[in-house]
Coordinates of C-alpha atoms in Angstrom, one line a residue:
Chain I
M201 CA -84.2 36.3 -63.0
A202 CA -81.4 36.2 -65.8
T203 CA -79.0 37.2 -63.2
F204 CA -80.1 33.7 -61.1
A205 CA -80.7 31.6 -64.4
T206 CA -77.6 32.1 -66.7
V207 CA -75.4 32.2 -63.6
D208 CA -72.0 31.2 -65.0
L209 CA -71.4 33.9 -68.1
V210 CA -70.1 37.2 -66.4
K211 CA -68.1 36.3 -63.6
Y212 CA -66.5 38.6 -60.4
L213 CA -63.2 38.3 -59.3
C214 CA -63.6 37.7 -55.5
T215 CA -61.2 39.0 -52.9
C216 CA -59.6 35.4 -52.2
E217 CA -59.7 35.3 -56.1
K218 CA -62.4 32.9 -56.7
K219 CA -64.9 33.6 -59.4
F220 CA -68.2 34.1 -58.7
P221 CA -71.4 35.7 -60.2
I222 CA -72.2 38.7 -58.7
C223 CA -75.2 37.6 -57.3
R224 CA -73.3 35.0 -55.5
L225 CA -71.0 37.8 -54.0
Y226 CA -71.6 40.2 -51.1
L227 CA -70.1 43.7 -50.9
C228 CA -68.3 43.9 -47.6
K229 CA -69.2 47.7 -46.7
H230 CA -66.3 48.0 -44.2
C231 CA -63.3 46.8 -45.9
L232 CA -64.9 47.5 -49.4
K233 CA -64.2 44.5 -50.7
L234 CA -66.3 41.8 -52.2
R235 CA -66.2 38.2 -50.4
C236 CA -67.6 35.3 -51.8
I237 CA -69.6 32.4 -49.7
D238 CA -66.1 31.0 -49.5
C239 CA -63.9 33.1 -48.2
V240 CA -66.7 34.5 -45.3
Q241 CA -67.2 33.2 -41.9
H242 CA -70.6 30.9 -41.4
E243 CA -72.3 31.0 -38.3
V244 CA -75.7 29.0 -37.5
D245 CA -78.2 31.2 -36.0
T246 CA -81.2 28.9 -35.0
P247 CA -82.5 25.6 -36.3
Y248 CA -85.7 25.3 -37.0
C249 CA -88.1 22.8 -38.6
P250 CA -89.3 23.9 -42.2
N251 CA -92.6 22.5 -42.0
C252 CA -94.1 23.3 -38.4
L253 CA -91.1 26.7 -38.6
E254 CA -90.4 26.1 -34.5
I255 CA -87.3 27.7 -33.3
M256 CA -85.3 25.2 -31.6
P257 CA -82.3 26.4 -29.1
A258 CA -79.0 24.8 -30.6
Q259 CA -78.7 22.7 -27.3
E260 CA -81.7 20.9 -27.9
A261 CA -81.3 20.6 -31.6
K262 CA -78.3 18.8 -30.6
L263 CA -80.4 16.6 -27.9
K264 CA -83.0 15.9 -30.7
K265 CA -80.1 14.8 -33.1
N266 CA -81.3 18.1 -35.5
R267 CA -84.6 16.4 -36.1
C268 CA -88.1 17.7 -35.4
S269 CA -90.4 15.4 -33.1
N270 CA -94.0 16.3 -34.4
C271 CA -92.9 16.9 -38.5
F272 CA -92.2 13.4 -40.5
D273 CA -91.4 12.3 -43.5
C274 CA -92.2 9.9 -46.5
P275 CA -89.7 7.2 -45.9
V276 CA -90.8 6.1 -49.4
C277 CA -90.3 9.0 -51.0
G278 CA -89.5 11.7 -49.1
H279 CA -92.4 14.0 -49.1
T280 CA -93.4 15.6 -45.5
L281 CA -96.1 13.2 -44.6
M282 CA -99.6 14.7 -43.5
T283 CA -101.8 13.8 -40.8
R284 CA -105.3 12.4 -41.6
A285 CA -108.1 12.2 -39.6
S286 CA -110.7 9.4 -40.0
G287 CA -113.6 8.7 -38.0
H288 CA -114.3 5.8 -36.2
I289 CA -117.3 4.1 -34.5
S290 CA -117.2 2.2 -31.7
P291 CA -119.8 1.2 -28.7
N292 CA -120.4 3.4 -25.8
P293 CA -118.4 2.0 -22.7
E294 CA -121.6 3.3 -20.3
D295 CA -124.5 2.8 -22.8
P296 CA -123.9 0.0 -24.8
N297 CA -126.8 0.9 -27.0
K298 CA -125.5 4.1 -28.1
S299 CA -122.0 4.3 -30.1
V300 CA -119.1 7.2 -30.4
T301 CA -117.7 8.6 -32.9
K302 CA -113.8 8.6 -32.0
K303 CA -111.6 10.6 -34.2
T304 CA -108.0 8.5 -34.7
Y305 CA -105.4 10.2 -36.9
Y306 CA -102.5 8.7 -39.1
L307 CA -99.5 10.1 -41.2
A308 CA -100.2 9.7 -45.0
C309 CA -98.2 11.0 -47.7
G310 CA -99.7 13.2 -50.6
F311 CA -97.0 12.3 -53.1
C312 CA -96.7 8.5 -53.5
R313 CA -100.0 7.9 -50.9
W314 CA -97.7 6.0 -48.7
N315 CA -99.2 5.8 -45.0
T316 CA -98.6 4.3 -41.8
R317 CA -101.8 1.9 -41.9
D318 CA -99.1 0.1 -44.7
I319 CA -97.1 -1.0 -42.0
N320 CA -99.8 -1.7 -39.5
M321 CA -98.9 0.8 -37.8
L322 CA -102.2 2.0 -34.9
D323 CA -103.7 5.3 -35.2
Q324 CA -103.4 7.0 -32.7
T325 CA -105.4 9.4 -30.7
V326 CA -104.3 12.6 -31.0
A327 CA -103.2 14.2 -34.2
T328 CA -99.3 15.7 -32.8
G329 CA -96.9 13.9 -31.3
N330 CA -97.2 10.7 -29.6
W331 CA -95.8 8.7 -32.2
P332 CA -94.0 5.3 -31.5
M333 CA -90.3 6.0 -32.1
L334 CA -88.0 2.9 -33.1
E335 CA -85.3 1.9 -30.7
N336 CA -81.4 2.3 -32.2
P337 CA -80.3 -1.1 -31.9
H338 CA -76.6 0.2 -31.1
V339 CA -77.7 3.1 -29.0
K340 CA -75.8 1.8 -26.1
R341 CA -72.8 1.1 -28.1
I342 CA -72.8 4.3 -29.4
N343 CA -73.2 6.5 -26.2
N344 CA -70.1 4.1 -24.8
L345 CA -68.0 5.3 -27.8
L346 CA -69.1 8.8 -27.4
E347 CA -68.2 8.8 -23.3
N348 CA -64.9 7.0 -24.4
Y349 CA -64.0 9.3 -26.2
K350 CA -64.5 12.6 -24.2
L351 CA -62.7 10.8 -21.6
M352 CA -60.1 10.4 -24.0
A353 CA -60.6 14.4 -25.4
Q354 CA -59.7 15.4 -21.2
V355 CA -56.7 13.3 -21.6
E356 CA -54.9 14.0 -24.4
K357 CA -56.0 17.6 -23.7
A358 CA -54.2 17.5 -20.1
D359 CA -51.5 16.1 -21.8
R360 CA -51.4 18.9 -24.0
E361 CA -51.7 21.5 -21.1
R362 CA -48.6 20.0 -19.4
K363 CA -46.9 20.3 -22.0
K364 CA -47.0 24.2 -22.0
Y365 CA -49.6 25.3 -25.3
V366 CA -47.3 24.0 -27.9
K367 CA -49.7 24.2 -30.4
R368 CA -52.4 26.4 -28.8
R369 CA -55.4 26.2 -31.6
S370 CA -55.2 22.9 -32.9
H371 CA -57.0 20.9 -30.5
L372 CA -60.0 23.1 -30.1
Y373 CA -61.3 20.9 -33.2
L374 CA -60.7 17.7 -31.4
Q375 CA -62.8 19.2 -28.4
D376 CA -65.6 20.7 -30.8
K377 CA -65.5 17.0 -32.2
F378 CA -65.9 14.6 -29.1
N379 CA -68.8 17.0 -28.0
L380 CA -66.8 18.6 -25.0
S381 CA -69.3 20.8 -23.0
P382 CA -68.3 24.5 -23.9
S383 CA -67.9 24.9 -19.9
V384 CA -65.0 22.4 -20.4
M385 CA -63.3 24.7 -23.0
K386 CA -63.4 27.9 -20.8
R387 CA -61.6 26.2 -17.5
K388 CA -58.9 26.0 -20.1
G389 CA -58.5 29.7 -19.8
L390 CA -58.7 30.0 -16.2
S391 CA -55.7 28.4 -15.1
S392 CA -52.9 26.0 -16.5
F393 CA -53.5 23.9 -13.2
S394 CA -57.2 23.1 -14.2
S395 CA -55.6 19.5 -16.1
L396 CA -54.8 18.8 -12.0
S397 CA -58.9 18.9 -11.5
L398 CA -59.3 15.5 -13.9
K399 CA -58.0 13.4 -11.1
E400 CA -56.5 10.0 -12.3
G401 CA -59.1 8.3 -10.3
D402 CA -61.9 10.2 -11.3
K403 CA -62.7 8.2 -14.4
T404 CA -60.4 6.5 -16.3
I405 CA -61.4 5.0 -19.8
E406 CA -62.8 1.7 -19.5
D407 CA -61.9 -1.0 -21.7
L408 CA -64.0 -0.9 -24.6
E409 CA -65.3 -4.0 -26.4
P410 CA -63.2 -4.2 -29.3
S411 CA -65.6 -4.2 -32.1
V412 CA -65.9 -7.6 -34.1
P413 CA -65.1 -7.5 -37.9
V414 CA -67.5 -9.6 -39.8
E415 CA -64.6 -12.3 -41.1
S416 CA -67.5 -14.0 -43.4
F417 CA -70.7 -14.1 -44.7
D418 CA -73.5 -16.6 -45.2
P419 CA -74.3 -17.8 -48.1
L420 CA -77.1 -16.8 -49.9
P421 CA -80.4 -19.0 -49.4
N422 CA -81.5 -21.0 -52.6
D423 CA -84.5 -18.9 -52.7
Y424 CA -82.7 -15.8 -53.8
Y425 CA -81.7 -18.0 -57.5
T426 CA -84.6 -19.9 -57.8
Q427 CA -87.7 -17.4 -56.7
P428 CA -88.3 -14.5 -58.5
A429 CA -87.1 -10.9 -57.1
A430 CA -90.3 -9.2 -55.4
L431 CA -89.0 -6.0 -56.0
E432 CA -92.2 -4.2 -55.0
K433 CA -91.2 -5.6 -51.3
T434 CA -87.8 -5.0 -51.3
T435 CA -86.6 -1.2 -50.4
K436 CA -84.2 0.7 -52.7
L437 CA -80.9 2.1 -51.6
V438 CA -82.2 5.4 -51.0
H439 CA -84.9 3.9 -48.9
R440 CA -81.9 2.2 -46.9
L441 CA -79.5 4.9 -46.8
S442 CA -82.0 7.6 -45.4
V443 CA -82.2 5.5 -42.5
P444 CA -78.6 4.5 -41.5
E445 CA -79.5 3.3 -38.1
F446 CA -81.7 0.5 -39.4
Q447 CA -81.5 0.3 -42.9
P448 CA -84.6 -1.4 -43.5
E449 CA -84.6 -4.3 -46.1
D450 CA -88.4 -5.1 -46.3
V451 CA -90.7 -1.8 -47.4
S452 CA -93.3 -3.5 -44.2
K453 CA -90.6 -1.9 -42.2
L454 CA -90.5 1.4 -43.1
H455 CA -91.1 3.8 -40.8
P456 CA -91.7 7.7 -40.5
I457 CA -88.6 9.9 -40.7
N458 CA -88.5 12.8 -38.3
K459 CA -87.9 15.7 -40.2
H460 CA -84.7 17.3 -40.2
L461 CA -84.0 21.1 -38.8
I462 CA -82.5 23.2 -41.1
M463 CA -81.3 26.5 -39.8
K464 CA -81.3 30.1 -40.4
K465 CA -77.5 31.3 -41.0
S466 CA -75.7 34.0 -40.9
L467 CA -72.5 35.5 -42.6
R468 CA -69.7 37.2 -41.3
C469 CA -66.4 39.1 -42.5
R470 CA -63.4 37.4 -41.6
E471 CA -61.6 40.5 -41.8
C472 CA -63.8 43.0 -40.2
E473 CA -66.1 40.8 -38.2
H474 CA -69.0 42.8 -39.7
N475 CA -72.3 40.7 -40.7
L476 CA -73.0 40.5 -44.2
S477 CA -75.9 38.5 -44.2
K478 CA -78.6 38.1 -41.2
S479 CA -81.8 37.0 -41.6
D480 CA -84.5 37.8 -39.4
F481 CA -85.2 35.6 -36.3
N482 CA -88.5 34.4 -36.9
P483 CA -88.3 31.3 -39.0
C484 CA -92.0 32.5 -40.9
S485 CA -89.8 35.8 -42.1
I486 CA -87.6 35.4 -45.3
K487 CA -86.3 39.2 -44.6
F488 CA -83.0 39.8 -44.0
K489 CA -82.1 42.4 -41.2
I490 CA -78.6 42.6 -42.6
Q491 CA -77.9 41.9 -46.8
L492 CA -74.7 43.1 -48.4
T493 CA -74.9 41.4 -51.4
A494 CA -73.3 42.8 -54.2
L495 CA -75.8 43.1 -56.3
H496 CA -77.6 45.8 -53.9
W497 CA -73.9 47.7 -54.5
V498 CA -71.9 46.3 -58.0
P499 CA -73.2 47.8 -61.4
E500 CA -74.2 44.5 -62.9
V501 CA -72.9 43.3 -66.3
R502 CA -74.8 41.4 -68.4
I503 CA -74.5 40.0 -72.4
M504 CA -77.3 41.6 -73.9
T505 CA -77.5 39.2 -77.3
P506 CA -75.2 36.4 -78.3
S507 CA -72.8 37.1 -81.4
T508 CA -71.2 34.7 -83.9
F509 CA -67.5 35.3 -83.7
T510 CA -64.8 34.3 -86.1
Y511 CA -60.9 33.8 -85.3
N512 CA -59.3 37.0 -85.8
K513 CA -62.0 39.3 -87.0
E514 CA -63.5 42.2 -85.0
T515 CA -66.8 41.7 -83.8
L516 CA -69.5 43.8 -81.7
V517 CA -70.7 42.8 -78.9
T518 CA -73.0 44.6 -77.0
L519 CA -73.2 44.5 -72.7
T520 CA -75.5 45.9 -70.9
M521 CA -75.0 47.1 -67.0
S522 CA -77.2 48.2 -64.7
N523 CA -76.5 50.2 -61.8
P524 CA -78.5 49.1 -58.3
S525 CA -77.9 52.2 -56.4
V526 CA -80.0 55.9 -55.9
F527 CA -77.1 57.9 -57.4
N528 CA -75.8 58.5 -60.5
T529 CA -73.1 56.2 -60.6
T530 CA -70.1 57.0 -62.7
V531 CA -68.1 54.2 -64.2
T532 CA -64.5 53.2 -66.5
L533 CA -63.9 50.2 -68.1
S534 CA -59.9 49.1 -68.5
Q535 CA -58.2 46.5 -69.9
I536 CA -56.7 44.2 -67.4
E537 CA -52.8 44.7 -67.9
N538 CA -51.1 41.8 -67.1
E539 CA -54.0 39.0 -67.7
T540 CA -51.8 36.5 -69.5
D541 CA -53.9 33.5 -68.7
V542 CA -55.6 32.2 -71.8
D543 CA -58.2 30.3 -69.5
Y544 CA -60.0 33.3 -68.6
C545 CA -59.0 35.5 -71.7
T546 CA -59.4 34.4 -75.3
A547 CA -59.9 37.7 -77.0
K548 CA -58.8 41.0 -77.3
V549 CA -61.2 43.6 -76.1
E550 CA -61.6 47.3 -77.1
L551 CA -62.9 49.2 -74.7
P552 CA -65.5 52.2 -74.3
K553 CA -62.4 54.7 -73.6
K554 CA -64.7 57.1 -71.6
E555 CA -66.6 57.7 -68.6
L556 CA -70.0 55.3 -68.4
V557 CA -72.4 57.5 -66.5
L558 CA -75.6 54.9 -65.3
A559 CA -78.5 57.1 -64.3
S560 CA -79.5 56.3 -61.0
R561 CA -82.1 53.4 -59.7
D562 CA -85.3 54.7 -59.3
E563 CA -87.7 52.2 -58.5
P564 CA -91.2 53.8 -59.1
S565 CA -90.4 55.1 -62.2
M566 CA -88.7 51.8 -63.5
H567 CA -92.1 50.2 -64.3
V568 CA -93.1 53.6 -66.5
Y569 CA -92.2 54.0 -70.4
E570 CA -90.3 56.2 -71.2
D571 CA -88.6 57.4 -74.5
S572 CA -85.4 58.4 -74.8
S573 CA -85.5 61.3 -73.1
Q574 CA -82.7 60.3 -70.5
A575 CA -80.5 60.3 -74.1
H576 CA -80.4 64.1 -74.0
E577 CA -79.9 64.8 -70.1
F578 CA -76.6 62.7 -70.5
K579 CA -75.4 63.6 -73.9
D580 CA -74.3 60.0 -75.3
D581 CA -72.7 59.0 -77.6
P582 CA -74.9 56.8 -80.1
K583 CA -72.2 54.5 -81.4
L584 CA -70.6 53.7 -77.8
I585 CA -73.9 53.8 -75.7
V586 CA -76.9 51.4 -78.4
F587 CA -80.1 52.5 -75.2
R588 CA -80.4 53.7 -72.1
K589 CA -83.2 52.6 -70.6
G590 CA -83.6 53.7 -66.5
N591 CA -81.0 53.0 -64.5
K592 CA -79.5 50.4 -67.8
I593 CA -77.0 51.2 -70.5
G594 CA -76.1 49.4 -73.3
F595 CA -73.1 49.6 -74.9
V596 CA -70.7 48.0 -77.3
V597 CA -67.3 46.8 -76.5
K598 CA -65.2 45.4 -80.0
V599 CA -64.3 41.7 -79.6
T600 CA -60.9 40.1 -81.6
P601 CA -60.8 36.2 -80.7
V602 CA -56.9 35.3 -80.5
V603 CA -57.9 31.6 -80.5
P604 CA -58.6 29.5 -83.3
Q605 CA -61.7 27.9 -81.6
G606 CA -62.6 27.3 -77.9
D607 CA -65.0 29.8 -76.0
V608 CA -64.6 33.4 -76.7
K609 CA -63.5 34.9 -73.2
I610 CA -62.7 38.8 -72.4
C611 CA -62.2 40.2 -69.2
F612 CA -61.7 43.9 -67.8
L613 CA -62.0 45.9 -64.8
L614 CA -64.7 47.6 -63.6
K615 CA -64.2 50.4 -61.6
H616 CA -67.3 52.6 -60.7
E617 CA -68.3 55.2 -57.9
F618 CA -69.4 53.9 -54.7
R619 CA -71.2 55.7 -52.4
N620 CA -71.1 54.5 -48.8
T621 CA -74.8 55.5 -47.3
T622 CA -74.8 53.6 -44.2
V623 CA -71.6 54.8 -42.6
A624 CA -71.5 58.2 -44.0
A625 CA -74.6 58.3 -41.9
L626 CA -73.1 56.9 -38.8
Q627 CA -69.9 58.6 -38.8
S628 CA -70.6 62.1 -39.7
E629 CA -73.4 64.8 -40.1
S630 CA -72.4 65.6 -43.8
K631 CA -75.5 65.1 -46.0
E632 CA -73.2 63.9 -48.9
P633 CA -72.3 60.4 -48.6
E634 CA -68.4 59.7 -49.1
I635 CA -67.7 58.5 -52.9
K636 CA -64.6 55.9 -53.0
W637 CA -63.8 54.2 -56.1
L638 CA -64.2 50.5 -56.0
E639 CA -62.4 48.3 -58.6
H640 CA -63.9 45.0 -59.8
K641 CA -62.2 42.3 -62.5
V642 CA -65.0 41.1 -64.4
Y643 CA -64.9 37.9 -66.5
L644 CA -67.3 37.2 -69.1
C645 CA -67.9 34.0 -71.7
L646 CA -69.2 35.6 -74.6
G647 CA -69.8 32.0 -76.4
T648 CA -67.8 29.7 -78.7
I649 CA -66.3 30.6 -82.0
Chain S
M586 CA -123.1 31.0 -73.1
S587 CA -124.8 29.8 -76.3
A588 CA -125.8 26.5 -76.8
P589 CA -123.7 24.7 -79.1
K590 CA -125.7 22.4 -80.4
A591 CA -123.3 19.3 -81.5
P592 CA -124.5 16.6 -84.0
V593 CA -126.2 14.4 -82.3
N594 CA -124.2 11.2 -82.0
P595 CA -126.4 8.1 -83.0
N596 CA -124.2 5.5 -81.0
L597 CA -124.1 7.7 -78.0
K598 CA -125.7 5.7 -74.7
I599 CA -126.4 7.6 -71.5
M600 CA -127.4 5.9 -69.0
A601 CA -129.7 7.6 -66.9
G602 CA -128.4 9.3 -63.4
A603 CA -125.6 10.0 -65.7
L604 CA -124.1 13.6 -65.7
V605 CA -122.3 14.4 -69.3
C606 CA -122.0 18.2 -70.5
E607 CA -122.7 19.0 -73.9
D608 CA -119.5 20.8 -74.7
C609 CA -117.4 17.7 -74.5
E610 CA -116.4 15.3 -77.2
L611 CA -118.0 12.5 -78.0
I612 CA -117.0 10.4 -81.0
G613 CA -118.0 6.9 -82.2
D614 CA -119.6 4.2 -79.8
I615 CA -120.1 5.5 -76.4
T616 CA -121.8 4.0 -73.2
I617 CA -122.1 6.2 -70.0
G618 CA -123.0 4.4 -66.6
A619 CA -125.4 5.4 -63.9
R620 CA -123.5 8.4 -61.5
T621 CA -120.7 8.7 -63.9
V622 CA -120.1 12.6 -64.4
I623 CA -118.5 13.9 -68.0
H624 CA -117.0 17.7 -67.2
P625 CA -117.0 19.9 -70.3
K626 CA -114.3 19.7 -72.4
A627 CA -113.3 16.1 -72.1
R628 CA -112.7 14.0 -75.3
I629 CA -113.8 10.8 -75.6
I630 CA -113.3 9.0 -79.0
A631 CA -113.9 5.5 -79.6
E632 CA -111.8 5.4 -82.7
A633 CA -111.2 1.1 -83.1
G634 CA -114.0 -0.3 -81.1
P635 CA -116.5 0.5 -79.1
I636 CA -116.1 2.3 -75.4
I637 CA -118.3 1.6 -72.3
I638 CA -117.9 3.5 -69.5
G639 CA -118.9 2.2 -66.2
E640 CA -120.9 3.9 -62.7
F641 CA -119.7 6.4 -60.3
N642 CA -116.4 7.7 -62.8
I643 CA -115.5 10.9 -62.6
I644 CA -114.1 12.5 -65.9
E645 CA -113.0 16.1 -66.1
E646 CA -111.9 18.8 -67.7
L647 CA -109.2 18.5 -70.8
V648 CA -109.5 14.5 -70.5
T649 CA -108.6 12.3 -73.9
I650 CA -109.7 9.0 -73.4
T651 CA -109.9 6.8 -76.7
N652 CA -109.8 3.3 -77.8
K653 CA -107.0 3.2 -80.3
S654 CA -106.1 -0.1 -82.0
S655 CA -102.3 -0.5 -80.9
T656 CA -102.1 -3.6 -83.0
D657 CA -104.3 -5.9 -84.9
A658 CA -105.2 -8.0 -82.7
N659 CA -107.0 -5.2 -80.3
S660 CA -108.7 -3.6 -83.0
G661 CA -112.3 -3.3 -82.6
K662 CA -112.1 -4.3 -78.7
V663 CA -114.4 -3.0 -76.5
L664 CA -112.3 -0.8 -74.5
I665 CA -114.3 -0.9 -70.4
I666 CA -113.9 1.1 -67.8
G667 CA -115.3 -0.2 -64.7
N668 CA -116.5 1.6 -61.4
N669 CA -115.2 3.9 -59.0
N670 CA -112.6 5.8 -61.6
V671 CA -111.3 9.3 -61.5
F672 CA -109.5 10.7 -64.5
E673 CA -108.0 13.8 -63.4
V674 CA -107.3 16.9 -65.3
G675 CA -106.1 16.8 -68.4
C676 CA -104.9 12.9 -68.4
H677 CA -104.7 10.9 -71.6
V678 CA -105.9 7.8 -71.4
E679 CA -105.4 5.0 -74.1
A680 CA -105.2 1.8 -72.0
I681 CA -106.8 -1.6 -73.2
R682 CA -108.7 -1.9 -70.0
I683 CA -109.4 -0.1 -66.9
G684 CA -110.6 -1.8 -63.8
D685 CA -112.4 -0.3 -61.1
H686 CA -111.3 2.8 -58.2
N687 CA -108.4 3.9 -60.1
V688 CA -106.8 7.3 -60.0
I689 CA -105.4 8.9 -63.0
E690 CA -104.1 11.9 -62.0
S691 CA -103.2 15.0 -63.9
K692 CA -101.4 15.1 -67.1
A693 CA -100.7 11.6 -66.7
K694 CA -100.5 9.3 -70.1
V695 CA -101.8 5.7 -70.4
G696 CA -100.6 4.2 -73.2
S697 CA -102.5 1.9 -75.6
K698 CA -100.5 -1.0 -74.6
V699 CA -101.7 -0.9 -70.9
E700 CA -104.2 -2.6 -68.9
I701 CA -105.3 -1.3 -65.2
S702 CA -106.4 -3.8 -62.8
N703 CA -108.1 -2.1 -59.5
G704 CA -106.8 0.4 -57.5
C705 CA -104.0 1.7 -58.9
I706 CA -103.0 5.1 -58.9
V707 CA -101.1 6.8 -62.1
G708 CA -99.6 9.6 -60.4
C709 CA -99.5 13.2 -61.7
G710 CA -97.5 13.6 -65.4
C711 CA -96.3 10.1 -65.1
I712 CA -96.0 8.0 -68.5
L713 CA -97.1 4.5 -69.1
N714 CA -96.4 3.0 -72.5
M715 CA -95.0 -0.5 -72.4
N716 CA -96.9 -3.2 -72.8
E717 CA -98.1 -4.2 -69.5
A718 CA -100.9 -5.0 -66.8
L719 CA -101.2 -3.1 -63.8
P720 CA -101.2 -5.4 -61.0
E721 CA -103.5 -4.4 -58.4
N722 CA -103.0 -1.3 -56.1
T723 CA -100.1 0.0 -58.3
V724 CA -99.1 3.5 -57.0
V725 CA -97.0 4.9 -60.2
Y726 CA -95.6 8.5 -58.8
G727 CA -92.6 10.7 -59.1
D728 CA -90.5 11.8 -62.1
K729 CA -88.5 8.5 -62.2
C730 CA -92.4 6.7 -62.5
E731 CA -91.6 5.0 -59.4
R732 CA -93.9 2.0 -58.5
R733 CA -95.0 0.7 -55.2
I734 CA -97.9 -1.7 -54.0
Q735 CA -100.5 0.1 -51.4
R736 CA -102.6 -1.9 -49.1
E737 CA -105.5 -0.4 -49.7
R738 CA -107.2 0.9 -52.7
P739 CA -108.3 4.9 -53.0
P740 CA -111.2 5.6 -51.3
A741 CA -114.8 6.1 -53.7
Q742 CA -115.2 9.6 -54.2
M743 CA -118.8 9.1 -53.9
L744 CA -118.9 13.2 -52.0
Q745 CA -117.5 14.9 -54.7
I746 CA -120.2 13.3 -57.5
D747 CA -123.0 14.6 -55.2
F748 CA -121.6 17.7 -55.1
L749 CA -120.9 18.3 -58.8
T750 CA -124.2 16.9 -60.0
R751 CA -125.4 19.2 -57.7
I752 CA -123.3 22.2 -59.5
L753 CA -122.6 21.5 -62.4
P754 CA -126.1 21.7 -64.2
N755 CA -125.7 25.5 -63.0
Y756 CA -123.2 26.3 -65.0
H757 CA -123.5 24.3 -68.2
Y758 CA -125.9 22.7 -70.7
L759 CA -126.3 18.9 -70.2
M760 CA -126.7 16.0 -72.5
K761 CA -129.9 14.5 -72.5
P762 CA -129.6 10.4 -71.3
N763 CA -131.3 8.2 -73.4
L764 CA -131.0 5.2 -71.6
N765 CA -133.0 4.1 -68.7
V766 CA -131.4 2.4 -65.9
N767 CA -133.5 -0.9 -66.0
V768 CA -132.0 -1.8 -69.5
R769 CA -128.6 -1.1 -69.0
A770 CA -126.2 -2.8 -71.0
P771 CA -124.4 -5.5 -69.2
V772 CA -120.6 -3.9 -67.7
K773 CA -118.4 -6.9 -68.9
K774 CA -115.4 -7.6 -66.6

């Protein structure tokens, strides 16, 4: 858990020159480079509802405005609403002497206890669906505008094609913005004459009635100044902004909000176009088909204990390093030669000169307590390596701050062996996976003086 | 399980039909109404004045109800708790007065200057410590103790009381009621 909790003390330099904690980085096994969330390509796999876990195809999701039709959020506090059943006794229409129990359903929030009866919404006879929807008062105008933008985009595209692809790529975004269907985009590739198919008389841009700017507001009614504010009847800004199309001002106008869909996302390396992360298709599953997080391949450096520092005085700092790989891994640490950036390096550091050998990660034996049997196996220098336990070692670095005050930051180059198991299995029949050496720049913030 | 014999509190009045587990701490002048259920490990302390608890209340484990004098004016006043209230696990109540049909959820804290009317819900972990009277059907919820007024008061927990009166005697020693229903003390409103 420490990996995720104290995320910003130890950072690795991504290939794109940004610094991230290791649990936020990916290692592309094909380029053998670190990738971060900002330098990979994000792709939407499947939109799905986080409550009912129903998968919705992307097109359908777009039509439904990325919202689930069966699940609702509380308009007051935002929690998911539950369907509650209540019995309701009414006289039997066939035999007036008998009565039948009818089950009716309403929506209720388990957190703030809001329910649909609060706003006098009628109970439903079926448990799911069928809830009355509010009609957006501006839907006609919005559709009109969209229609016009689409036409405008087509006209613009036609113009561009006449100019023989002056800028080929730039208008892709434009089409996307105005919601042009993919088939229209494909047609572009077929022939440059496709613009002719858009005949002038087909559809013309309608004269949109321009929107009217609001020039002046009515003055506030006198009640506003004389009556005490009814805070319990007025909605808050959050309530209004969560439904921008209605913006209810009175609590009695609050309406259940259709739940937003979320999506399964996959990440792709921009250079080699291989997947870095791909989740299972099924929304119920939290597994990944492909997950190349750097945490699984790159040795993780951590600060063991906080130390106190004095200006220009050497302090011993214990760092730990753990090996995620199933092979013994050799690591060397070296100075970054021309690191002059004072922002990330405010101390001189003396690193272990010898190679450090990290034992393999062996999941079953990790939970068994073993005492120092490994020390003999690896012939460790006790001055250098403080302890060794399973796949983890603790080693000492000497840090001398060169600034009188502020944060003590050091950086070094971490060079480690990497055995590419998957690619080796694909490419050759040889048993031993090929050993590659990878280099990463590591930046640590050790504390303040 | 051994029966911890607490020293008998001479000022404790338990109506017939109430279910009070022996393993709870009842200090001072306390009256407990019929069909009220008090779980083990609850603490009711009548420190500054008597506490009168009405009927059909549920007081769960680790609940602390104290009659505390916040000001000299309140000293010696009776803390009256109405009917059909639910005090959930670990809540802490020092209120001046509590009406009917309220729910004080887990770990909520009601300070010694608060007056709770009827049908209110104090949500989990919410803290009320201002000098105020909660209007009827108020819901306090969330980490910012936001408020709203709900239309209906929370329903009475009859089924739960029936269930508890059946189950609790199987596992806990009970205090014996010492007042008959017919001569019950008037529950003031």
